[in-house]
Amino acid sequence: MKNLIRKSVQALDGYVPGEQPQGSDVVKLNTNENPWLCSVEVHDILREIDMAALAKYPDPVCTEVRKVIAENLSVGIGNIFAGNGSDEVLALCIRAFVERDGGSVGFFDPSYSLYPVLANIEDVETRPVALDENFGWQMPDGYESSVFFLTNPNAPTSLLFPKEKVEEFVCSFPGVVVIDEAYVDFASETCMDLATQYKNVLVCRTLSKSYALAGIRFGYCVGDKELIDALYKIKDSYNVNTLTQEVARVALLDHGTMEAITTAVKNSRKLMTEELQALGFDVLPSETNFLWVKPPKPGAKKIFEELKKRNVYIRWFEGDRTGDYLRITVGSDAQTMLLVEALEDILGKGKSDG
């Protein structure tokens, strides 16, 4: 059977998503989903969908939703690519901009763990750049790659890299820089304008986080028309379905709901930060909808395991750089207090055990 499967695929370690536990008693803080409801306009448009339209193929280039994005960002529609989640956009960037013979993909370590998987699928070299002990970065002298994925704010570290430093890197980098802004609506700064200033920059965004629409799988990127046209050449024939296009369109028009959601997340982020610090956690200054924290004894792995026993789900990433930390999604205030109660129980047991 193995001879039917590419050798590189046989050797591949696939992407490992966060668990999706079910049940009303589960406190789910492990996949950076939004605990608040999306725009009511989404509810309305779903009721208005013409069932006959579902018998037809969707618009292959997402014209109407791209018009909304273009107006929101004051860019041309020809500068926008729409995809089946931002993950599709990332995958297409490797296929479009990285030669299989001699090309390479760069990214920070730690960062989004899908990047090396996408590179390995395409049989291209990966060139990770290790972050320092404070999760900051300095590019090595003479560093090159065909594409560099720069997540800003970064995941899982939650930190925002200064725009000035990002721009300095863009100006000196010979390849394509994909600035992944999945969490930018929770941050104090964006690099979107770099996508229109520099021909080697794409800025990628998603509706999964700040729009509370992870289930529809819609993402997009903005950049030079030549780069965007290359992505359209190689995308699947009808890559974004009709329902997703309509839901994305009305959600992107409802600025008020998105702003209310992000404000609520920021407020809950502050509460969770204060509660965890009171328990002795080292909390990095987050500009995302999650926290990257270093817990006290009994340590990250043990706390992760004990929380899971109590139906509280967070993320722990094994490894030298990440193993001492936990990533915790910012949930509702009620979820935060349930997390705190569970942690108080765990830490109390840990102290009594010595």
Coordinates of C-alpha atoms in Angstrom, one line a residue:
M1 CA 0.0 0.0 0.0
K2 CA 2.8 2.4 0.8
N3 CA 4.0 2.5 -2.8
L4 CA 0.7 4.3 -3.7
I5 CA 1.5 7.2 -1.4
R6 CA 4.2 9.8 -2.0
K7 CA 7.2 9.1 0.2
S8 CA 7.2 12.7 1.5
V9 CA 3.5 12.3 2.6
Q10 CA 4.3 9.0 4.3
A11 CA 7.0 10.8 6.3
L12 CA 4.9 13.9 7.0
D13 CA 3.7 14.9 10.4
G14 CA 0.4 16.4 9.8
Y15 CA -1.1 19.5 11.4
V16 CA -2.6 18.8 14.9
P17 CA -5.6 21.0 15.5
G18 CA -6.9 21.6 19.0
E19 CA -9.3 19.2 20.5
Q20 CA -13.1 19.7 19.9
P21 CA -14.7 18.4 23.0
Q22 CA -18.5 18.4 23.2
G23 CA -20.8 18.9 26.1
S24 CA -22.5 21.7 28.0
D25 CA -20.1 21.3 30.9
V26 CA -17.0 21.8 28.8
V27 CA -14.9 25.1 29.2
K28 CA -13.3 25.3 25.8
L29 CA -10.4 27.7 25.8
N30 CA -8.1 25.8 23.4
T31 CA -8.7 26.9 19.8
N32 CA -9.0 30.7 19.9
E33 CA -12.6 30.7 18.9
N34 CA -14.8 33.7 19.9
P35 CA -17.3 33.1 22.7
W36 CA -19.6 35.9 21.5
L37 CA -22.2 35.7 18.7
C38 CA -21.5 36.9 15.2
S39 CA -23.5 39.7 13.5
V40 CA -27.3 39.4 13.5
E41 CA -27.0 40.2 9.8
V42 CA -25.6 36.7 9.4
H43 CA -28.8 35.2 10.9
D44 CA -30.9 37.3 8.6
I45 CA -29.0 36.5 5.4
L46 CA -29.1 32.8 6.1
R47 CA -32.9 33.0 6.3
E48 CA -33.0 34.9 3.0
I49 CA -30.8 32.5 1.0
D50 CA -32.6 31.3 -2.2
M51 CA -32.4 27.5 -2.1
A52 CA -32.4 27.5 -5.9
A53 CA -29.1 29.3 -5.8
L54 CA -27.5 26.4 -4.1
A55 CA -28.0 24.3 -7.2
K56 CA -25.6 26.6 -9.0
Y57 CA -21.9 27.0 -8.6
P58 CA -20.7 30.0 -6.6
D59 CA -19.0 33.0 -8.0
P60 CA -15.5 31.7 -8.6
V61 CA -13.8 35.0 -7.7
C62 CA -16.0 36.2 -4.8
T63 CA -16.8 39.5 -6.5
E64 CA -19.4 40.9 -4.1
V65 CA -17.5 40.2 -0.9
R66 CA -14.2 41.4 -2.4
K67 CA -16.0 44.7 -3.2
V68 CA -16.9 45.1 0.5
I69 CA -13.3 44.4 1.5
A70 CA -12.0 46.8 -1.1
E71 CA -14.2 49.6 0.2
N72 CA -13.4 48.8 3.9
L73 CA -9.7 49.0 3.2
S74 CA -9.6 51.6 0.4
V75 CA -7.9 49.3 -2.0
G76 CA -8.7 48.0 -5.5
I77 CA -10.7 44.8 -5.9
G78 CA -7.9 43.5 -8.0
N79 CA -5.6 43.7 -5.0
I80 CA -7.7 41.1 -3.0
F81 CA -7.7 37.3 -3.1
A82 CA -10.5 35.5 -1.3
G83 CA -10.0 32.0 0.0
N84 CA -11.5 29.1 1.8
G85 CA -10.1 30.2 5.2
S86 CA -6.8 32.0 5.4
D87 CA -5.2 28.5 5.5
E88 CA -6.0 28.1 1.9
V89 CA -4.3 31.4 1.2
L90 CA -1.2 30.4 3.0
A91 CA -1.0 27.1 1.1
L92 CA -1.5 28.8 -2.3
C93 CA 1.3 31.2 -1.4
I94 CA 3.8 28.3 -1.3
R95 CA 2.5 26.8 -4.5
A96 CA 2.6 30.2 -6.3
F97 CA 5.9 31.7 -5.0
V98 CA 8.2 28.8 -4.0
E99 CA 10.1 26.8 -6.6
R100 CA 10.1 23.1 -5.8
D101 CA 13.7 22.9 -6.9
G102 CA 15.6 25.1 -4.6
G103 CA 12.9 27.2 -3.1
S104 CA 12.3 27.6 0.7
V105 CA 9.8 28.7 3.2
G106 CA 10.7 30.8 6.3
F107 CA 8.8 31.5 9.5
F108 CA 9.5 32.2 13.1
D109 CA 9.9 29.5 15.8
P110 CA 7.6 29.3 17.6
S111 CA 4.8 30.5 15.4
Y112 CA 1.8 29.0 13.6
S113 CA 2.6 25.2 13.4
L114 CA 0.8 24.9 10.0
Y115 CA 3.6 26.7 8.1
P116 CA 6.1 23.8 8.1
V117 CA 3.3 21.3 7.4
L118 CA 2.3 23.3 4.3
A119 CA 6.0 23.5 3.2
N120 CA 6.5 19.7 3.7
I121 CA 3.4 18.9 1.7
E122 CA 5.0 20.8 -1.3
D123 CA 8.4 19.1 -0.7
V124 CA 10.2 22.4 -0.2
E125 CA 12.9 23.4 2.4
T126 CA 11.9 25.1 5.6
R127 CA 14.1 27.8 7.1
P128 CA 12.8 28.7 10.5
V129 CA 14.1 31.6 12.5
A130 CA 14.3 31.1 16.2
L131 CA 12.8 33.8 18.4
D132 CA 14.9 34.9 21.4
E133 CA 14.2 34.1 25.0
N134 CA 11.8 37.0 25.2
F135 CA 10.1 35.8 21.9
G136 CA 11.5 38.8 20.0
W137 CA 13.4 38.4 16.7
Q138 CA 16.5 39.3 14.8
M139 CA 17.0 38.0 11.3
P140 CA 20.3 36.1 10.8
D141 CA 22.9 37.8 8.5
G142 CA 22.4 36.8 4.9
Y143 CA 19.0 35.1 5.5
E144 CA 17.0 34.2 2.5
S145 CA 13.8 32.3 1.6
S146 CA 11.3 32.4 -1.2
V147 CA 8.4 33.2 1.1
F148 CA 8.5 34.3 4.7
F149 CA 5.3 33.9 6.9
L150 CA 5.4 36.7 9.5
T151 CA 2.5 36.2 12.0
N152 CA 1.7 39.6 13.6
P153 CA 0.6 39.5 16.3
N154 CA 2.4 36.2 16.7
A155 CA 0.9 32.9 17.7
P156 CA 1.3 31.2 20.1
T157 CA 3.2 34.0 21.9
S158 CA 0.5 36.7 21.6
L159 CA 3.1 39.5 21.0
L160 CA 2.9 42.2 18.4
F161 CA 6.1 43.0 16.5
P162 CA 6.6 46.7 15.9
K163 CA 5.5 47.9 12.5
E164 CA 8.8 49.8 12.0
K165 CA 10.7 46.6 12.4
V166 CA 8.4 44.6 10.1
E167 CA 8.7 47.3 7.4
E168 CA 12.5 47.3 7.7
F169 CA 12.5 43.6 7.1
V170 CA 10.2 43.9 4.1
C171 CA 12.4 46.5 2.5
S172 CA 15.5 44.2 2.8
F173 CA 13.9 40.8 2.0
P174 CA 14.2 39.6 -1.6
G175 CA 11.2 37.2 -1.4
V176 CA 7.5 37.5 -0.7
V177 CA 6.6 38.4 2.9
V178 CA 3.2 37.1 3.9
I179 CA 2.1 39.1 7.0
D180 CA -0.5 36.9 8.7
E181 CA -2.8 39.2 10.6
A182 CA -5.3 36.6 11.9
Y183 CA -5.4 38.4 15.3
V184 CA -4.9 42.0 14.3
D185 CA -8.3 43.3 15.2
F186 CA -7.4 42.7 18.9
A187 CA -4.1 44.5 18.5
S188 CA -3.0 48.2 18.7
E189 CA -1.4 48.3 15.2
T190 CA -1.7 46.9 11.7
C191 CA 0.6 46.4 8.8
M192 CA -2.1 46.5 6.2
D193 CA -0.7 49.6 4.4
L194 CA 2.5 47.8 3.7
A195 CA 0.5 45.6 1.3
T196 CA -0.1 48.5 -1.0
Q197 CA 3.3 50.2 -0.5
Y198 CA 5.5 47.2 -1.3
K199 CA 5.3 44.8 -4.3
N200 CA 6.6 41.8 -2.3
V201 CA 4.0 42.0 0.6
L202 CA 0.8 40.2 1.1
V203 CA -1.3 40.8 4.3
C204 CA -3.6 37.9 5.2
R205 CA -6.7 38.1 7.3
T206 CA -9.5 35.9 8.5
L207 CA -13.1 36.1 9.8
S208 CA -12.5 33.3 12.3
K209 CA -11.5 35.4 15.2
S210 CA -12.8 39.0 15.5
Y211 CA -16.0 38.2 13.4
A212 CA -16.8 35.0 15.4
L213 CA -17.1 33.1 12.1
A214 CA -14.6 30.3 12.3
G215 CA -17.2 27.8 11.0
I216 CA -17.7 29.4 7.6
R217 CA -14.0 29.2 6.6
F218 CA -13.3 32.6 4.9
G219 CA -10.0 34.4 4.6
Y220 CA -8.4 36.8 2.3
C221 CA -5.2 38.6 1.4
V222 CA -4.3 42.0 0.1
G223 CA -1.3 42.9 -2.0
D224 CA 0.2 43.8 -5.4
K225 CA -2.1 42.7 -8.3
E226 CA 0.7 40.6 -9.9
L227 CA 0.9 38.5 -6.7
I228 CA -2.9 38.3 -6.4
D229 CA -3.3 37.2 -10.1
A230 CA -0.8 34.4 -9.4
L231 CA -3.0 33.1 -6.6
Y232 CA -6.1 33.1 -8.8
K233 CA -4.3 31.1 -11.5
I234 CA -3.7 28.2 -9.2
K235 CA -6.7 28.2 -6.8
D236 CA -9.4 25.5 -7.0
S237 CA -12.2 26.2 -9.5
Y238 CA -14.9 27.3 -7.0
N239 CA -13.0 27.6 -3.8
V240 CA -15.4 29.6 -1.6
N241 CA -19.0 28.3 -1.4
T242 CA -22.1 30.5 -1.9
L243 CA -23.2 30.5 1.8
T244 CA -19.7 31.5 3.0
Q245 CA -19.6 34.3 0.4
E246 CA -22.9 35.7 1.5
V247 CA -22.2 35.4 5.2
A248 CA -18.8 37.0 4.9
R249 CA -20.2 39.9 2.9
V250 CA -22.8 40.9 5.4
A251 CA -20.5 40.4 8.4
L252 CA -17.9 42.6 6.8
L253 CA -20.5 45.3 6.3
D254 CA -21.4 45.2 10.0
H255 CA -18.5 47.2 11.5
G256 CA -20.4 47.9 14.8
T257 CA -20.7 44.2 15.8
M258 CA -17.1 43.4 15.0
E259 CA -16.0 46.4 17.1
A260 CA -18.3 45.4 20.0
I261 CA -16.9 41.9 19.9
T262 CA -13.3 43.0 19.9
T263 CA -13.9 45.4 22.8
A264 CA -15.5 42.6 24.8
V265 CA -12.6 40.3 24.1
K266 CA -10.1 43.0 25.2
N267 CA -12.1 43.6 28.4
S268 CA -12.1 39.8 29.2
R269 CA -8.5 39.6 28.3
K270 CA -7.7 42.2 31.0
L271 CA -9.8 40.2 33.5
M272 CA -8.1 36.9 32.7
T273 CA -4.7 38.5 32.8
E274 CA -5.3 40.0 36.3
E275 CA -6.8 36.7 37.6
L276 CA -3.9 34.6 36.3
Q277 CA -1.3 37.0 37.6
A278 CA -2.9 36.8 41.0
L279 CA -2.3 33.1 40.9
G280 CA 1.4 33.5 40.2
F281 CA 1.3 33.2 36.4
D282 CA 3.7 35.1 34.2
V283 CA 1.5 36.6 31.5
L284 CA 3.0 38.1 28.4
P285 CA 1.4 41.3 27.1
S286 CA -1.2 39.9 24.7
E287 CA -2.4 41.7 21.6
T288 CA -4.6 38.7 20.5
N289 CA -7.7 36.9 21.8
F290 CA -5.5 34.5 23.8
L291 CA -2.9 34.6 26.5
W292 CA 0.6 33.0 26.5
V293 CA 1.5 32.3 30.1
K294 CA 4.2 30.7 32.1
P295 CA 2.5 29.0 35.1
P296 CA 3.9 28.3 38.6
K297 CA 4.5 24.8 39.9
P298 CA 3.5 22.1 39.2
G299 CA 4.3 23.5 35.7
A300 CA 2.6 23.8 32.3
K301 CA 2.2 20.1 31.3
K302 CA 0.8 19.1 34.7
I303 CA -1.6 22.0 34.8
F304 CA -2.8 21.3 31.3
E305 CA -3.5 17.6 32.2
E306 CA -5.2 18.5 35.4
L307 CA -7.4 21.1 33.7
K308 CA -8.4 18.6 31.1
K309 CA -9.6 16.2 33.9
R310 CA -11.9 19.0 35.0
N311 CA -13.3 19.5 31.5
V312 CA -11.3 22.8 31.0
Y313 CA -9.4 22.7 27.7
I314 CA -6.4 24.9 26.9
R315 CA -3.3 24.3 24.8
W316 CA 0.1 23.0 25.7
F317 CA 2.8 22.7 23.0
E318 CA 5.6 20.2 23.7
G319 CA 9.1 21.5 23.0
D320 CA 12.1 23.2 24.4
R321 CA 10.8 26.7 23.4
T322 CA 7.1 26.2 24.3
G323 CA 6.9 23.4 26.9
D324 CA 7.0 25.7 29.9
Y325 CA 4.1 27.8 28.6
L326 CA 0.3 27.5 28.1
R327 CA -1.9 29.1 25.5
I328 CA -5.3 30.1 26.9
T329 CA -8.1 31.5 24.7
V330 CA -9.8 34.5 26.1
G331 CA -13.3 33.3 26.8
S332 CA -16.3 35.0 28.4
D333 CA -16.0 36.3 31.9
A334 CA -18.0 33.3 33.2
Q335 CA -15.5 30.9 31.4
T336 CA -12.6 32.8 32.9
M337 CA -13.9 32.4 36.5
L338 CA -14.5 28.6 35.9
L339 CA -10.9 28.4 34.7
V340 CA -9.7 30.3 37.8
E341 CA -11.7 28.0 40.1
A342 CA -10.1 25.0 38.5
L343 CA -6.7 26.5 38.7
E344 CA -7.1 27.4 42.4
D345 CA -8.1 23.8 43.0
I346 CA -5.0 22.5 41.1
L347 CA -2.5 24.9 42.7
G348 CA -3.9 24.3 46.1
K349 CA -3.3 20.5 45.7
G350 CA 0.1 21.2 44.3
K351 CA 1.1 23.3 47.4
S352 CA -0.2 20.7 49.8
D353 CA 1.8 18.0 48.0
G354 CA 4.9 19.9 48.6

